[in-house]
PDB file of C-alpha atoms in Angstrom:
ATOM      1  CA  UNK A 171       0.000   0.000   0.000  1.00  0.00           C
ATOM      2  CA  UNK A 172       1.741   3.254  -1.017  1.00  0.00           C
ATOM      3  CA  UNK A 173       2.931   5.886   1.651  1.00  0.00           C
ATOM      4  CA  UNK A 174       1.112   9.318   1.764  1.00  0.00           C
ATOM      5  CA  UNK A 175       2.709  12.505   2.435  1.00  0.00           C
ATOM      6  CA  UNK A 176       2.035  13.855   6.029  1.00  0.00           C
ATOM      7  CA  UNK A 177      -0.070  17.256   5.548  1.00  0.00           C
ATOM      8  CA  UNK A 178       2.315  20.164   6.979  1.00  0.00           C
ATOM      9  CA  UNK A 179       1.245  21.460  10.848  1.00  0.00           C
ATOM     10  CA  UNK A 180      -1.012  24.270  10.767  1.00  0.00           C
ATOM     11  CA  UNK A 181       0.825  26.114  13.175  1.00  0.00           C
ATOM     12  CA  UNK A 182       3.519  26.296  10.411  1.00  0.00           C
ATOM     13  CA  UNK A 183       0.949  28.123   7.495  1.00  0.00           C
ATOM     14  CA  UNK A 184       0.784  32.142   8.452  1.00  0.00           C
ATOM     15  CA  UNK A 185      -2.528  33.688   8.124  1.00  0.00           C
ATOM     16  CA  UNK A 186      -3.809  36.941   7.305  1.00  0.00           C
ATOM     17  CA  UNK A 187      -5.907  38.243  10.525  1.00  0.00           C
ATOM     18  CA  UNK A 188      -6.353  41.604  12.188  1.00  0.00           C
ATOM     19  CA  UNK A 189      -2.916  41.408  13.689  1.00  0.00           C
ATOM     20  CA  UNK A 190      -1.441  40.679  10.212  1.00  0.00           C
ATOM     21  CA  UNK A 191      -3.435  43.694   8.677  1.00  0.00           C
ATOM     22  CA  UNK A 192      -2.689  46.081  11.483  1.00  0.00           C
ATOM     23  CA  UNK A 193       1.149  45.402  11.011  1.00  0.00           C
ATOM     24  CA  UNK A 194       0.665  45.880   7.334  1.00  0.00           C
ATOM     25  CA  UNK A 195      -0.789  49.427   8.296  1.00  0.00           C
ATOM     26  CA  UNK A 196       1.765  50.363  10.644  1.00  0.00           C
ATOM     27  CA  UNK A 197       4.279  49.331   7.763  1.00  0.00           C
ATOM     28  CA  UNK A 198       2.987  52.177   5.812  1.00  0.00           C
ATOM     29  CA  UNK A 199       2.984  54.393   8.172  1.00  0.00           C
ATOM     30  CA  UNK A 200       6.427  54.031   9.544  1.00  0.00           C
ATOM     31  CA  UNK A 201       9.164  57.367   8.781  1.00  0.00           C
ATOM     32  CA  UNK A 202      10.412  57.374   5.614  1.00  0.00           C
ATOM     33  CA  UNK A 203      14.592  57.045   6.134  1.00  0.00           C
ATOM     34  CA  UNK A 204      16.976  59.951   6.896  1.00  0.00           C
ATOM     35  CA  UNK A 205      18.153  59.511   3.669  1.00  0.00           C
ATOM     36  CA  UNK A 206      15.006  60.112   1.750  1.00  0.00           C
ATOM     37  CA  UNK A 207      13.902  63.375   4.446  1.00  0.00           C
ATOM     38  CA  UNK A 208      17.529  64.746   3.005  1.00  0.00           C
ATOM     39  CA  UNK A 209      16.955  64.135  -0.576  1.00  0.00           C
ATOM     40  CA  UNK A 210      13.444  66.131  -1.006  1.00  0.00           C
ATOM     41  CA  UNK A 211      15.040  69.119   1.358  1.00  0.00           C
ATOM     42  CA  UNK A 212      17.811  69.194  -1.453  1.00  0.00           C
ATOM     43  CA  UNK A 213      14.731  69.208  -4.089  1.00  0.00           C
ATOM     44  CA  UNK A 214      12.774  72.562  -2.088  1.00  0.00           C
ATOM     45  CA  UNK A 215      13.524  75.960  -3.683  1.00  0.00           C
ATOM     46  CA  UNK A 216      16.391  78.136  -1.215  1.00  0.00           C
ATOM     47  CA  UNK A 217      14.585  81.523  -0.592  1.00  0.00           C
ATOM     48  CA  UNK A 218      15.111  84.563  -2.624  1.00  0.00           C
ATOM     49  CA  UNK A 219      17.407  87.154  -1.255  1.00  0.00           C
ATOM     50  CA  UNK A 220      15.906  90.384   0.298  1.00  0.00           C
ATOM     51  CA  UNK A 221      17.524  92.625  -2.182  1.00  0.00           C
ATOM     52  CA  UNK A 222      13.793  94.687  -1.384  1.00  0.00           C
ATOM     53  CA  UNK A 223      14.484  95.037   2.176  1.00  0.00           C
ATOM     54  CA  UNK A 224      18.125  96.067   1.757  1.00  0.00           C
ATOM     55  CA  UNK A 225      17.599  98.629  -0.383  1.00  0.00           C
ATOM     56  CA  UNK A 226      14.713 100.269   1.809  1.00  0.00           C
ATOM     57  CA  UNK A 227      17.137  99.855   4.468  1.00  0.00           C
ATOM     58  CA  UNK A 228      19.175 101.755   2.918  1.00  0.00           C
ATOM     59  CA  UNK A 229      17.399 104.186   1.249  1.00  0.00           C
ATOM     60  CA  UNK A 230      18.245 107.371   3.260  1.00  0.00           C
ATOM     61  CA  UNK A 231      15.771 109.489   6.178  1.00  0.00           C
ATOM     62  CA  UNK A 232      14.789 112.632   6.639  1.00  0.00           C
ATOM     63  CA  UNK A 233      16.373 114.150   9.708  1.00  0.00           C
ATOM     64  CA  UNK A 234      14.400 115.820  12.185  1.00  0.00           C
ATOM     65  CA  UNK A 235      14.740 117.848  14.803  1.00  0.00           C
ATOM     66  CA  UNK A 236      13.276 116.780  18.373  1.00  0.00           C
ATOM     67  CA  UNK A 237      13.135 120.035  19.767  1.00  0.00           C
ATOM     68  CA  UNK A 238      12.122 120.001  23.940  1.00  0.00           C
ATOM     69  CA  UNK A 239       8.654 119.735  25.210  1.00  0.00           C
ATOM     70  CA  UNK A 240       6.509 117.256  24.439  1.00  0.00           C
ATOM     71  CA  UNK A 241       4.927 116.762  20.482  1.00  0.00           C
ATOM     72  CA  UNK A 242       6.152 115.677  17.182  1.00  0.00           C
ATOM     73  CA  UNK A 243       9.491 116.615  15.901  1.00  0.00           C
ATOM     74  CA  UNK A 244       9.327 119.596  14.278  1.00  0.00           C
ATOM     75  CA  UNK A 245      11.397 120.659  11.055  1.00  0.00           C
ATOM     76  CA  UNK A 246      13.616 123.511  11.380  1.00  0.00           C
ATOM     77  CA  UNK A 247      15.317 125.476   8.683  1.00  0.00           C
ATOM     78  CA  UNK A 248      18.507 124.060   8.477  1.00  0.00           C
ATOM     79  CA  UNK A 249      21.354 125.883   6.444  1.00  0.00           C
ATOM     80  CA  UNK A 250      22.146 124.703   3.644  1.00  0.00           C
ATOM     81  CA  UNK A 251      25.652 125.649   3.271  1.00  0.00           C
ATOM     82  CA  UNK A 252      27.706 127.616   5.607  1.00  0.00           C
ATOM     83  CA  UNK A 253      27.411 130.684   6.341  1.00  0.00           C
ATOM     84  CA  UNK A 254      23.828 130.241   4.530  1.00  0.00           C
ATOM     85  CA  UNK A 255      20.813 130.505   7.185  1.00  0.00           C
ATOM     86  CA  UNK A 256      17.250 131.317   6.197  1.00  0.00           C
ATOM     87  CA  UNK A 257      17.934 130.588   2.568  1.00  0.00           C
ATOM     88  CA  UNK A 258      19.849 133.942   2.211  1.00  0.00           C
ATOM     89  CA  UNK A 259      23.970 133.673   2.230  1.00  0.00           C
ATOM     90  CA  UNK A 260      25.374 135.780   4.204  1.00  0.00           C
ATOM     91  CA  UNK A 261      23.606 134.789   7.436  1.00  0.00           C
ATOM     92  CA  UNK A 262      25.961 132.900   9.729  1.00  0.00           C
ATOM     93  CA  UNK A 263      24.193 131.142  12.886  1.00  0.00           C
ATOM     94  CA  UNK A 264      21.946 127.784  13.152  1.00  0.00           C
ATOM     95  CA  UNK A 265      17.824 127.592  13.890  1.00  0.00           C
ATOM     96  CA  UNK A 266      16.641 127.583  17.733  1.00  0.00           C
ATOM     97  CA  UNK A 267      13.863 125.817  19.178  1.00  0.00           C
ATOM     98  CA  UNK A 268      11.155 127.449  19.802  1.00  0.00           C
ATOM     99  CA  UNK A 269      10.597 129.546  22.875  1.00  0.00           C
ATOM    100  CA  UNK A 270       7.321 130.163  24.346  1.00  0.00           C
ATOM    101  CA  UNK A 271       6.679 132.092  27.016  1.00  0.00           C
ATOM    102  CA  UNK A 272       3.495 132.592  29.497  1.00  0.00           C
ATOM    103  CA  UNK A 273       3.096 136.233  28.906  1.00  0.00           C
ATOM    104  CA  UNK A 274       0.822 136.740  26.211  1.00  0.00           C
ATOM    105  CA  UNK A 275       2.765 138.166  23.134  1.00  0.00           C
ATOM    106  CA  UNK A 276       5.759 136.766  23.978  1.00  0.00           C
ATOM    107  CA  UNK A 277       7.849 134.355  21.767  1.00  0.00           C
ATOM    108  CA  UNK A 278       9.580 133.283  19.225  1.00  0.00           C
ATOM    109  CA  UNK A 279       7.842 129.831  17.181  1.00  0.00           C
ATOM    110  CA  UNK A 280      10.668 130.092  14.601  1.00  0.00           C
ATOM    111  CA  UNK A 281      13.502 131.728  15.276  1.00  0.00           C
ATOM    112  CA  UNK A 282      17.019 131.646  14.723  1.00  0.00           C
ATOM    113  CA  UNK A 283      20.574 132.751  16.317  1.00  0.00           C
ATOM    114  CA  UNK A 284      22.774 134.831  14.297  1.00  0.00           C
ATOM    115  CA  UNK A 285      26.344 135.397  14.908  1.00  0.00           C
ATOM    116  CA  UNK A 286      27.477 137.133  11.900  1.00  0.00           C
ATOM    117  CA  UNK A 287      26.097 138.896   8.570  1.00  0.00           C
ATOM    118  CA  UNK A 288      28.021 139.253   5.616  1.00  0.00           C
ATOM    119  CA  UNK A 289      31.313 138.055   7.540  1.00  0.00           C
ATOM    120  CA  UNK A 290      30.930 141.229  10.228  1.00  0.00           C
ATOM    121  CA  UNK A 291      30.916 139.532  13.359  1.00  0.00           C
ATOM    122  CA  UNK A 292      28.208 140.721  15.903  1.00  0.00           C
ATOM    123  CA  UNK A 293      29.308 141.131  19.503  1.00  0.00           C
ATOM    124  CA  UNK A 294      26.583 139.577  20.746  1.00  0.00           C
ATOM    125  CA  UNK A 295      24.443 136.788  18.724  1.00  0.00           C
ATOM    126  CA  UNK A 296      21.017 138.127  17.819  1.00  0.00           C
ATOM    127  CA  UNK A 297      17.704 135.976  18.157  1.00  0.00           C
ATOM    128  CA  UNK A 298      15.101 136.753  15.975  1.00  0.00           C
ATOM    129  CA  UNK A 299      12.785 135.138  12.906  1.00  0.00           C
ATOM    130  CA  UNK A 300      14.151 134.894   9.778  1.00  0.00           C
ATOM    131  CA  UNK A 301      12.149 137.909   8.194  1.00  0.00           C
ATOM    132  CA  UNK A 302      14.220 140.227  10.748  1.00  0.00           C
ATOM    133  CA  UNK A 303      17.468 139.022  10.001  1.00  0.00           C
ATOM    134  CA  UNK A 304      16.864 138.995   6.580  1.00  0.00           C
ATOM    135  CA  UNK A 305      16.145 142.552   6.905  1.00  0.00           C
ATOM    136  CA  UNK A 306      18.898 143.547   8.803  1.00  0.00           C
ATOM    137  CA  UNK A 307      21.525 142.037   6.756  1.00  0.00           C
ATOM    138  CA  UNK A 308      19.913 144.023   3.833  1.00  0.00           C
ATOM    139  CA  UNK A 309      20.482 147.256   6.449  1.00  0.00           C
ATOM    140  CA  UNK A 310      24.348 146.654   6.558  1.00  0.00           C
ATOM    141  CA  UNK A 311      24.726 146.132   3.218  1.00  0.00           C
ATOM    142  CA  UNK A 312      22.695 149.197   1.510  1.00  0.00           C
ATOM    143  CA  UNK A 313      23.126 151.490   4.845  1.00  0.00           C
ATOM    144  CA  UNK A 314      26.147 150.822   7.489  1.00  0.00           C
ATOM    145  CA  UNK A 315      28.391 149.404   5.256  1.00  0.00           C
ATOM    146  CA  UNK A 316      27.902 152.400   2.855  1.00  0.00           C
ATOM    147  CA  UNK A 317      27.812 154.709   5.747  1.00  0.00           C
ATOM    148  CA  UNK A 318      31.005 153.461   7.256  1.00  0.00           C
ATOM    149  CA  UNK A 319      32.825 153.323   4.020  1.00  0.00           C
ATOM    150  CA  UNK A 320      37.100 152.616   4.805  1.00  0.00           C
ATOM    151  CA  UNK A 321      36.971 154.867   7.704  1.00  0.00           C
ATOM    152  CA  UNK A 322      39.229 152.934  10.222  1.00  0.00           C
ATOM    153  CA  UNK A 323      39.754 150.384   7.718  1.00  0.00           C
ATOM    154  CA  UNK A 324      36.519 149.329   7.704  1.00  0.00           C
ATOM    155  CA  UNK A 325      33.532 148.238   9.756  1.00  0.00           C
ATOM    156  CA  UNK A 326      35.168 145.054  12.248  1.00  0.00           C
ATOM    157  CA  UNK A 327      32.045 144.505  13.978  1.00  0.00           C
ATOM    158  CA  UNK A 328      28.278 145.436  14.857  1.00  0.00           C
ATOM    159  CA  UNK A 329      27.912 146.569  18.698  1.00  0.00           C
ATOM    160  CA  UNK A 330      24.559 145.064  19.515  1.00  0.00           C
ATOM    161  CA  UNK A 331      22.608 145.745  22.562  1.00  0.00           C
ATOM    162  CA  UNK A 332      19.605 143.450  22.901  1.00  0.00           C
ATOM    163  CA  UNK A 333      17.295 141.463  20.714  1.00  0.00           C
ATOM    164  CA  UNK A 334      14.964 138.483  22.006  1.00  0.00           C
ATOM    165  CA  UNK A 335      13.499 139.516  25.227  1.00  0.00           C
ATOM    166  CA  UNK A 336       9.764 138.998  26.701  1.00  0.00           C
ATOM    167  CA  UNK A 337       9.148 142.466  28.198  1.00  0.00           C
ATOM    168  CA  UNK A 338       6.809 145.051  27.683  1.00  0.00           C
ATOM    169  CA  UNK A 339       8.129 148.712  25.602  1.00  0.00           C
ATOM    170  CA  UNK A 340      10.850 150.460  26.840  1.00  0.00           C
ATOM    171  CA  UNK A 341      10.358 148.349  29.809  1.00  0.00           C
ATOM    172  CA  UNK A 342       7.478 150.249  31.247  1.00  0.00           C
ATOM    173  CA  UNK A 343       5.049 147.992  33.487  1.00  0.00           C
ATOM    174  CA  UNK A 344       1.730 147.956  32.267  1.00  0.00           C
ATOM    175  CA  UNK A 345       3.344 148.654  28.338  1.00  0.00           C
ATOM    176  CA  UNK A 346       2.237 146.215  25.619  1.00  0.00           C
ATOM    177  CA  UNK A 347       4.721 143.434  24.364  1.00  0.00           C
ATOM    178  CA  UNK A 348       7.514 144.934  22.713  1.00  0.00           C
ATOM    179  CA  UNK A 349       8.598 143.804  19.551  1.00  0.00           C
ATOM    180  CA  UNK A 350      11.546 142.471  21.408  1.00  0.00           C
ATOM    181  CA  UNK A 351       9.101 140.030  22.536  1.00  0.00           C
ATOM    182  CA  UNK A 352       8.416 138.232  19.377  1.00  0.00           C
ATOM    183  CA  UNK A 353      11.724 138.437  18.350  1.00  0.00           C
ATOM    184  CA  UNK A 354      11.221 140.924  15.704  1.00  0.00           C
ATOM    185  CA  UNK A 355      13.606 143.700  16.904  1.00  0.00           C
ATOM    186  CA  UNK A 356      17.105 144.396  17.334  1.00  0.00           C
ATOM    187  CA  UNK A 357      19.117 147.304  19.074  1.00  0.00           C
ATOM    188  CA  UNK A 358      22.134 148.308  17.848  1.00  0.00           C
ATOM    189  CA  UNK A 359      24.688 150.560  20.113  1.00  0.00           C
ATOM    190  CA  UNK A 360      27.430 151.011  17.809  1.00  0.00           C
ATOM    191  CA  UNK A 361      30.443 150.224  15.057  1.00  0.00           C
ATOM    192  CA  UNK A 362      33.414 149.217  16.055  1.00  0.00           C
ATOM    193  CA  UNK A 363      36.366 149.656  13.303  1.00  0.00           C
ATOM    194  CA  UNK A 364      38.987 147.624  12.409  1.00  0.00           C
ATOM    195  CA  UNK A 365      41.287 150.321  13.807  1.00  0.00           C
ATOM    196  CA  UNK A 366      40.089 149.218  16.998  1.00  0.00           C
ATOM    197  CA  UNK A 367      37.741 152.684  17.514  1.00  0.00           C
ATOM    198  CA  UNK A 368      34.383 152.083  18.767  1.00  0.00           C
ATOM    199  CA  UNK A 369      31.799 154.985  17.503  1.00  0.00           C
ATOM    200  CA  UNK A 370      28.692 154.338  20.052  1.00  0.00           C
ATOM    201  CA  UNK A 371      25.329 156.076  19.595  1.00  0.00           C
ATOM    202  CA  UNK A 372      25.402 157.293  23.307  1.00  0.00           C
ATOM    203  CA  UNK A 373      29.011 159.120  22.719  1.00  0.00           C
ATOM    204  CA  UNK A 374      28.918 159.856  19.281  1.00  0.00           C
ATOM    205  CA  UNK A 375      25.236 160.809  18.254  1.00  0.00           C
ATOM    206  CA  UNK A 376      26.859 164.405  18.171  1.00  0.00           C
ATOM    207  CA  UNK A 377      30.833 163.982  17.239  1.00  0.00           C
ATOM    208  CA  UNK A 378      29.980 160.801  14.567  1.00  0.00           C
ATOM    209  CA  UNK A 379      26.331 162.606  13.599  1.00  0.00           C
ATOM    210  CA  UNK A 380      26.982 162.155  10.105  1.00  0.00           C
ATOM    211  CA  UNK A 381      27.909 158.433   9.848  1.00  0.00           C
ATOM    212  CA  UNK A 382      24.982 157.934  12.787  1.00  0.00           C
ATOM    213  CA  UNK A 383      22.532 159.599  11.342  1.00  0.00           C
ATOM    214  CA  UNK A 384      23.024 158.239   7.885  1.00  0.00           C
ATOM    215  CA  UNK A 385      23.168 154.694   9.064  1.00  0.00           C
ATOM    216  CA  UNK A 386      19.882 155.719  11.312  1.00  0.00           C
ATOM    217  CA  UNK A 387      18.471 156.830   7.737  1.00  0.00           C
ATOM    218  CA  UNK A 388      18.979 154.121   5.644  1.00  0.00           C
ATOM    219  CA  UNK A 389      17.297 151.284   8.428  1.00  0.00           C
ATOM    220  CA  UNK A 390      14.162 153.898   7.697  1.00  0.00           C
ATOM    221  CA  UNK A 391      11.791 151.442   4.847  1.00  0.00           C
ATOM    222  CA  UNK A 392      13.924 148.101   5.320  1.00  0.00           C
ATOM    223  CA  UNK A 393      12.340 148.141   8.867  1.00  0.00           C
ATOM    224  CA  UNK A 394       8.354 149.105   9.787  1.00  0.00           C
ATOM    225  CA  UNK A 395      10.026 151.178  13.074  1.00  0.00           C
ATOM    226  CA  UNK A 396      13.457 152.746  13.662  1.00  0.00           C
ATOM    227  CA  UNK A 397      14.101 154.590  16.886  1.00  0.00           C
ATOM    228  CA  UNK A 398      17.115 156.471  17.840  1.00  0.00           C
ATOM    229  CA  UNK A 399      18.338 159.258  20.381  1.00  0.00           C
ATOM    230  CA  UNK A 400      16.129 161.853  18.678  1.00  0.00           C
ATOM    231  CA  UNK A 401      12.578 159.795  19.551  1.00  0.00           C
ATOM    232  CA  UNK A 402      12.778 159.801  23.111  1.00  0.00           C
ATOM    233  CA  UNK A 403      14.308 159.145  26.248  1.00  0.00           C
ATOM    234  CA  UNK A 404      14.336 155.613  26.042  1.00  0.00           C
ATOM    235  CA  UNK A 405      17.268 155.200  22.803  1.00  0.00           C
ATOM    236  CA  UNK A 406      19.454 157.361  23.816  1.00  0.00           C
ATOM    237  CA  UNK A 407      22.533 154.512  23.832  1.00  0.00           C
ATOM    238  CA  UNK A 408      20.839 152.581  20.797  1.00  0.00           C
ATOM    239  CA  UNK A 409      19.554 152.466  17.529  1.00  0.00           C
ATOM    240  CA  UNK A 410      15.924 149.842  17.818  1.00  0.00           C
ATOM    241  CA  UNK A 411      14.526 148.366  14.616  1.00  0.00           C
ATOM    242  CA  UNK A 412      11.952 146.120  14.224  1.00  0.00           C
ATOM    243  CA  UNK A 413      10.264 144.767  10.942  1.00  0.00           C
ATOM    244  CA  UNK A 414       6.410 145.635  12.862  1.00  0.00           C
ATOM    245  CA  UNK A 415       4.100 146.387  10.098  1.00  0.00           C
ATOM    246  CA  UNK A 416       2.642 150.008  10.878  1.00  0.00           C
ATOM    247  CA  UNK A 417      -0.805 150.924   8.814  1.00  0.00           C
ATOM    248  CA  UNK A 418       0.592 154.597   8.082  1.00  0.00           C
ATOM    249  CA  UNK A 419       3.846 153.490   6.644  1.00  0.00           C
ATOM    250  CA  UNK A 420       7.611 153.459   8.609  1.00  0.00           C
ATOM    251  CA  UNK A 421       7.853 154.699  11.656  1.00  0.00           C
ATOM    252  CA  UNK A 422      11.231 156.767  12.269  1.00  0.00           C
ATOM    253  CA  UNK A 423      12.646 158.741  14.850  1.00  0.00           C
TER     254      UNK A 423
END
């Protein structure tokens, strides 16, 4: 009788079940290799460099001017060149904050400090707007520079006496605001040469009239008011001007 083959042990055959599926599933949701991860990195685009932000970066600011007190920066008339101040060469000095003051009438929103006009020094700097320095550098050169001529060798500087200052006229209490006060005005007490004599209007109103007088003259138009010793009691050491705007006309004394 022939001899069958033994069927193999069950235990031996593997089956597909739930536990066979779930490993399957697992399988295919296993990491992918290091190797793979580093291959599609090398595939991604690099990023594009910021050649936008650099050049806004360096694109270049307007300056401004943080003056005190609190409230936006404000923009000041900076000179353009030097010895160039409200757009007018000539001028010699930088802008100022502004003052304020708590009088009523008082200060100066826009003002500047001059030091020297035409390249005559002044011996004091001078604090006023723009529209009366402007003014009185067109003074020296149609009037006291005329005036003076080469006498001494020549006008060395501009005596001044006073210009920015919150106080009422001729400093009388109860006065209104003088121009002074809104920085509109400037005093002038005399010319010093270059041959080191000083003509001042308190000394020399009589011995120097003719150079005073004609430099008193010619301020008469270029400013709204022009005082001197002949107006009262008040300028008898001092030439004022001020750039007011009178409704008959100049004032001048």
């Amino acid at each position: 009788m022939p001899v069958r083959p033994r069927a193999r042990p069950a235990a031996l055959v593997p089956e597909a079940g739930p536990a066979a599926g779930a490993s399957l599933a697992a399988g295919a949701l296993a990491p992918e290799p290091e190797t793979a991860s580093l291959a599609l990195a090398a595939l991604r685009p690099l990023p594009k460099p910021a050649v936008a932000r650099a050049a806004t970066a360096a694109a270049p600011r307007e300056q401004l001017i943080q003056v005190s007190g609190a409230g936006p920066a404000k923009r000041l008339a900076a000179p353009g060149r030097s010895g160039a101040l409200c757009g007018v060469p000539g001028l010699t000095g930088h802008p100022i904050a502004p003052i304020a003051s708590r009088v009523q009438g008082c200060g100066l929103p826009d003002g500047v400090e001059v030091t020297a006009i035409s390249g005559i020094p002044l011996s004091l700097p001078i604090q006023v707007d723009c529209n009366t320095a402007v003014a009185f550098k067109r003074w020296l050169d149609r009037g006291i520079l005329p005036a003076v001529g080469n006498r001494g060798g020549g006008l060395a500087r501009i005596e001044v006496a006073g210009s920015y200052m919150c106080r009422p006229r001729n400093n009388q209490r109860g006065a209104k605001v003088s121009e002074h006060g809104r920085g509109h005005a400037v005093d002038l007490s005399g010319l010093r040469l270059r041959n080191g004599q000083t003509i001042t209007v308190l000394a020399g109103w009589k011995s120097d009239a003719r150079l005073l007088k004609a430099v008193h003259g010619s301020a008469c138009g270029t400013f709204g008011t022009v005082l001197g010793p002949k107006s009262d009691r008040f300028h008898q050491d001092h030439i004022h001007v001020d750039t007011a705007a009178n409704r008959g006309g100049p004032y001048c004394r």
